[in-house]
Short mmCIF file of C-alpha atoms (C1' of nucleotides) in Angstrom, two decimals:
data_model
loop_
_atom_site.label_atom_id
_atom_site.label_comp_id
_atom_site.label_asym_id
_atom_site.label_seq_id
_atom_site.Cartn_x
_atom_site.Cartn_y
_atom_site.Cartn_z
CA MET A 6 2.18 25.65 2.07
CA ALA A 7 4.91 23.74 3.84
CA LYS A 8 8.11 23.04 1.95
CA ARG A 9 8.84 19.78 0.22
CA VAL A 10 10.71 16.99 1.97
CA PRO A 11 14.25 16.95 0.48
CA LYS A 12 15.68 14.03 -1.43
CA SER A 13 18.17 13.36 1.36
CA PHE A 14 15.29 12.50 3.72
CA PHE A 15 14.70 9.21 1.93
CA GLN A 16 18.30 8.05 1.83
CA ARG A 17 18.49 6.42 5.22
CA ASP A 18 17.28 3.38 7.11
CA THR A 19 13.85 2.27 5.90
CA CYS A 20 12.41 1.99 9.41
CA ALA A 21 13.49 5.56 10.18
CA VAL A 22 11.94 6.86 6.97
CA ALA A 23 8.70 5.02 7.71
CA GLN A 24 8.35 6.50 11.20
CA MET A 25 9.35 10.00 10.12
CA LEU A 26 6.78 9.94 7.32
CA LEU A 27 3.98 9.98 9.90
CA GLY A 28 2.48 13.47 9.96
CA LYS A 29 3.94 14.49 6.61
CA GLU A 30 1.67 15.38 3.70
CA LEU A 31 1.04 13.76 0.33
CA VAL A 32 0.16 16.50 -2.13
CA ARG A 33 -1.25 16.14 -5.61
CA GLU A 34 -2.88 19.13 -7.25
CA GLN A 35 -5.48 20.42 -4.79
CA ILE A 36 -5.47 17.25 -2.68
CA ARG A 37 -3.49 17.22 0.58
CA LEU A 38 -3.40 14.08 2.73
CA ARG A 39 -1.78 13.70 6.15
CA ILE A 40 0.02 10.37 6.38
CA THR A 41 -1.33 8.47 9.40
CA GLU A 42 -0.22 4.85 8.89
CA VAL A 43 2.70 3.19 7.09
CA GLU A 44 4.52 -0.14 6.84
CA ALA A 45 8.24 -0.77 6.24
CA TYR A 46 9.39 -3.42 3.76
CA LEU A 47 13.08 -4.11 4.22
CA PRO A 48 15.96 -5.66 2.28
CA ASP A 49 16.21 -9.40 3.11
CA ASP A 50 12.53 -9.38 4.12
CA SER A 51 10.45 -12.36 3.01
CA ALA A 52 7.34 -10.14 2.98
CA CYS A 53 8.92 -7.63 0.59
CA HIS A 54 8.19 -7.72 -3.13
CA ALA A 55 11.92 -7.34 -3.72
CA ARG A 56 12.64 -10.70 -2.07
CA SER A 57 13.23 -12.47 -5.41
CA GLY A 58 15.38 -9.72 -6.90
CA PRO A 59 14.47 -7.03 -9.40
CA THR A 60 11.64 -7.65 -11.84
CA LYS A 61 9.73 -5.48 -14.24
CA ARG A 62 7.06 -4.80 -11.62
CA ASN A 63 9.25 -3.96 -8.63
CA ALA A 64 12.05 -2.16 -10.49
CA ALA A 65 11.20 1.14 -8.76
CA MET A 66 12.02 -0.41 -5.37
CA PHE A 67 15.59 -0.94 -6.55
CA GLY A 68 15.83 2.55 -7.99
CA PRO A 69 16.96 5.73 -6.22
CA PRO A 70 15.24 6.59 -2.91
CA GLY A 71 12.40 9.09 -2.74
CA ARG A 72 10.56 7.76 -5.76
CA ALA A 73 7.13 6.19 -5.96
CA TYR A 74 6.61 2.45 -6.32
CA VAL A 75 3.02 1.75 -7.33
CA TYR A 76 1.76 -1.75 -8.03
CA LEU A 77 -1.53 -3.47 -8.68
CA CYS A 78 -2.82 -5.68 -5.86
CA TYR A 79 -5.49 -8.34 -6.31
CA GLY A 80 -5.92 -7.11 -9.85
CA LEU A 81 -7.75 -3.95 -8.86
CA HIS A 82 -6.06 -1.88 -6.15
CA HIS A 83 -3.19 0.51 -6.78
CA LEU A 84 -0.92 0.61 -3.70
CA LEU A 85 1.45 3.53 -3.19
CA ASN A 86 4.93 2.94 -1.80
CA ILE A 87 8.01 5.11 -1.46
CA ALA A 88 11.38 3.62 -2.42
CA THR A 89 14.12 3.82 0.23
CA GLU A 90 17.75 2.75 0.64
CA PRO A 91 20.46 3.43 -1.97
CA GLU A 92 19.96 2.54 -5.60
CA GLY A 93 20.33 -1.20 -6.11
CA VAL A 94 18.72 -2.11 -2.77
CA GLY A 95 15.09 -3.24 -2.86
CA ALA A 96 13.13 -1.66 0.00
CA ALA A 97 10.14 0.66 0.39
CA VAL A 98 7.54 2.15 2.71
CA LEU A 99 3.87 1.39 2.05
CA ILE A 100 1.35 4.17 2.69
CA ARG A 101 -1.58 2.45 4.42
CA SER A 102 -3.81 5.27 5.60
CA CYS A 103 -4.25 9.03 5.43
CA GLU A 104 -6.37 11.83 6.82
CA PRO A 105 -7.79 14.17 4.16
CA LEU A 106 -6.84 17.82 4.71
CA THR A 107 -7.98 19.42 1.46
CA GLY A 108 -9.52 18.32 -1.83
CA HIS A 109 -12.42 16.49 -0.24
CA GLU A 110 -14.62 16.93 -3.30
CA THR A 111 -12.12 15.23 -5.61
CA ILE A 112 -11.49 12.47 -3.07
CA TYR A 113 -15.19 11.77 -2.73
CA ALA A 114 -15.61 11.75 -6.49
CA ARG A 115 -12.78 9.25 -7.01
CA ARG A 116 -13.84 7.03 -4.11
CA GLU A 117 -17.50 6.99 -5.08
CA GLY A 118 -18.69 3.46 -5.78
CA LYS A 119 -22.10 1.83 -5.98
CA ALA A 120 -23.04 2.98 -2.49
CA GLY A 121 -21.27 6.33 -2.76
CA ALA A 122 -18.14 7.35 -0.94
CA PRO A 123 -18.24 6.22 2.72
CA LYS A 124 -18.44 8.91 5.39
CA GLY A 125 -15.82 9.14 8.09
CA PRO A 126 -12.49 7.34 8.30
CA ALA A 127 -13.64 4.47 6.06
CA LEU A 128 -12.97 6.95 3.27
CA LEU A 129 -9.18 6.64 3.44
CA THR A 130 -8.12 3.94 5.92
CA GLY A 131 -6.48 1.33 3.70
CA PRO A 132 -3.74 1.38 1.06
CA GLY A 133 -6.05 0.70 -1.89
CA LYS A 134 -8.21 3.65 -0.88
CA VAL A 135 -5.26 6.03 -0.68
CA GLY A 136 -4.13 5.10 -4.17
CA GLN A 137 -7.62 5.57 -5.49
CA ALA A 138 -8.06 8.96 -3.81
CA LEU A 139 -4.78 10.24 -5.23
CA GLY A 140 -5.56 8.84 -8.65
CA VAL A 141 -2.25 7.03 -9.04
CA ASP A 142 -1.62 3.87 -11.04
CA VAL A 143 1.36 1.76 -12.01
CA SER A 144 2.53 4.36 -14.51
CA TRP A 145 3.54 6.49 -11.49
CA SER A 146 6.25 4.03 -10.48
CA GLY A 147 9.59 5.81 -10.53
CA HIS A 148 8.06 9.28 -10.14
CA PRO A 149 10.23 11.49 -7.84
CA LEU A 150 8.33 12.73 -4.77
CA TYR A 151 10.88 15.40 -3.78
CA GLN A 152 10.41 17.76 -6.69
CA ALA A 153 7.61 19.95 -8.00
CA GLY A 154 4.91 18.62 -10.23
CA GLY A 155 2.65 15.59 -10.03
CA LEU A 156 2.86 13.98 -6.61
CA GLU A 157 4.90 15.51 -3.77
CA ILE A 158 5.62 14.94 -0.09
CA ARG A 159 5.65 18.03 2.13
CA GLU A 160 6.59 18.75 5.71
CA GLY A 161 3.95 18.48 8.42
CA PRO A 162 3.80 18.46 12.22
CA PRO A 163 5.10 15.17 13.66
CA PRO A 164 2.68 13.10 15.78
CA GLU A 165 2.68 13.55 19.54
CA GLN A 166 2.50 9.81 20.07
CA ARG A 167 2.88 6.75 17.85
CA CYS A 168 1.57 3.19 17.68
CA ILE A 169 3.47 0.16 16.45
CA GLY A 170 2.47 -3.35 15.44
CA PRO A 171 2.81 -6.22 12.97
CA ARG A 172 2.16 -5.68 9.28
CA VAL A 173 -1.13 -6.58 7.61
CA GLY A 174 -1.83 -9.20 4.95
CA ILE A 175 1.54 -10.94 4.71
CA GLY A 176 0.69 -14.44 5.90
CA TYR A 177 2.93 -15.89 3.20
CA ALA A 178 6.10 -14.48 4.82
CA ASP A 179 8.48 -16.29 7.16
CA PRO A 180 7.21 -16.20 10.77
CA GLU A 181 9.95 -13.86 12.00
CA ASP A 182 9.18 -11.38 9.21
CA ARG A 183 5.43 -11.81 9.54
CA ASP A 184 5.50 -10.89 13.23
CA ALA A 185 8.09 -8.10 12.97
CA PRO A 186 6.79 -4.77 14.37
CA LEU A 187 7.19 -2.80 11.14
CA ARG A 188 3.81 -1.09 11.03
CA PHE A 189 3.66 2.46 12.37
CA ALA A 190 0.69 4.75 12.95
CA ILE A 191 -0.23 8.03 14.58
CA ALA A 192 -1.87 7.47 17.98
CA ASN A 193 -5.27 8.84 18.91
CA THR A 194 -6.59 9.32 15.39
CA PRO A 195 -9.51 7.50 13.77
CA TRP A 196 -7.71 7.62 10.40
CA VAL A 197 -5.93 4.29 10.92
CA SER A 198 -6.93 0.77 9.82
CA GLN A 199 -6.94 -2.29 12.09
CA ARG A 200 -6.33 -0.27 15.24
CA LYS A 201 -6.74 -3.19 17.63
CA THR A 202 -3.45 -4.81 16.58
CA LEU A 203 -1.45 -1.69 17.45
CA THR A 204 0.15 -0.75 20.77
CA LEU A 205 1.32 2.63 22.00
CA VAL A 206 5.03 3.37 21.90
"C1'" DA B 19 2.72 -21.68 -22.31
"C1'" DC B 20 0.43 -22.62 -17.69
"C1'" DA B 21 -1.10 -22.42 -13.03
"C1'" DA B 22 -1.13 -20.18 -8.72
"C1'" DG B 23 -1.75 -16.66 -5.68
"C1'" DG B 24 -1.72 -11.87 -3.93
"C1'" DA B 25 1.19 -5.68 1.05
"C1'" DT B 26 -7.35 -5.34 -0.49
"C1'" DC B 27 -12.12 -3.74 -0.41
"C1'" DC B 28 -16.88 -4.29 -0.07
"C1'" DT B 29 -21.13 -6.67 0.86
"C1'" DC B 30 -23.76 -9.79 3.12
"C1'" DT B 31 -25.06 -12.72 7.13
"C1'" DG C 1 -16.97 -12.88 10.52
"C1'" DA C 2 -16.67 -14.74 5.97
"C1'" DG C 3 -16.33 -14.79 1.05
"C1'" DG C 4 -16.17 -13.05 -3.75
"C1'" DA C 5 -14.33 -9.83 -7.16
"C1'" DT C 6 -10.68 -9.52 -10.64
"C1'" DC C 7 -6.32 -9.67 -13.39
"C1'" DC C 8 -1.57 -9.16 -13.34
"C1'" DT C 9 2.99 -11.01 -11.88
"C1'" DT C 10 5.73 -14.70 -11.01
"C1'" DG C 11 7.89 -19.09 -11.11
"C1'" DT C 12 7.62 -23.40 -13.24
"C1'" DT C 13 7.02 -26.90 -17.20
#
DNA sequence: ACAAGGATCCTCT
DNA sequence: GAGGATCCTTGTT
């Protein structure tokens, strides 16, 4: 298995971390997911949860880089983020989509709803689905992703080509933040949500 | 103490 | 393409 991404990887510009996360692997127990789509949430960003300063919910965003920030969205979806920037600065990268590499049985079991787990990319293209597949919840906020145990990020082959576009679901943000090209995805893969809004880089 | 709204997903038309 | 589910967080009174 590939080695873990070191702590130093996360201590740099949030946009750089977001783009370099494409192709890396999220590993928990027997599940391995290739990261295919991410979004950057920056300091001084009206779309970022940290925009109003630290709170009980977003505290992990202000913590040291390389740790998980998991929060509950719409009362039912657990969204996985990775804290970036030095301690005291509120910024993070949201994991939007993944391609399953191993652990399909567990993923299917966790994603199974009334109609069963969907076949194909609908299985994991969306941040709520990724959180569900990995079995994370808000208690994972603050968990280090650069050390053994629990949830880890490991090296993987970088994408040959990338896509870029505006972020999803942030209509409440200021126009300049709402339209900022801070969403990154691997090109030429079906494991990406909302592909039509993306353009090749 | 209260009201408002959300970094989504799924189903139905 | 549109709407409901569902409940916690946040800012305000």
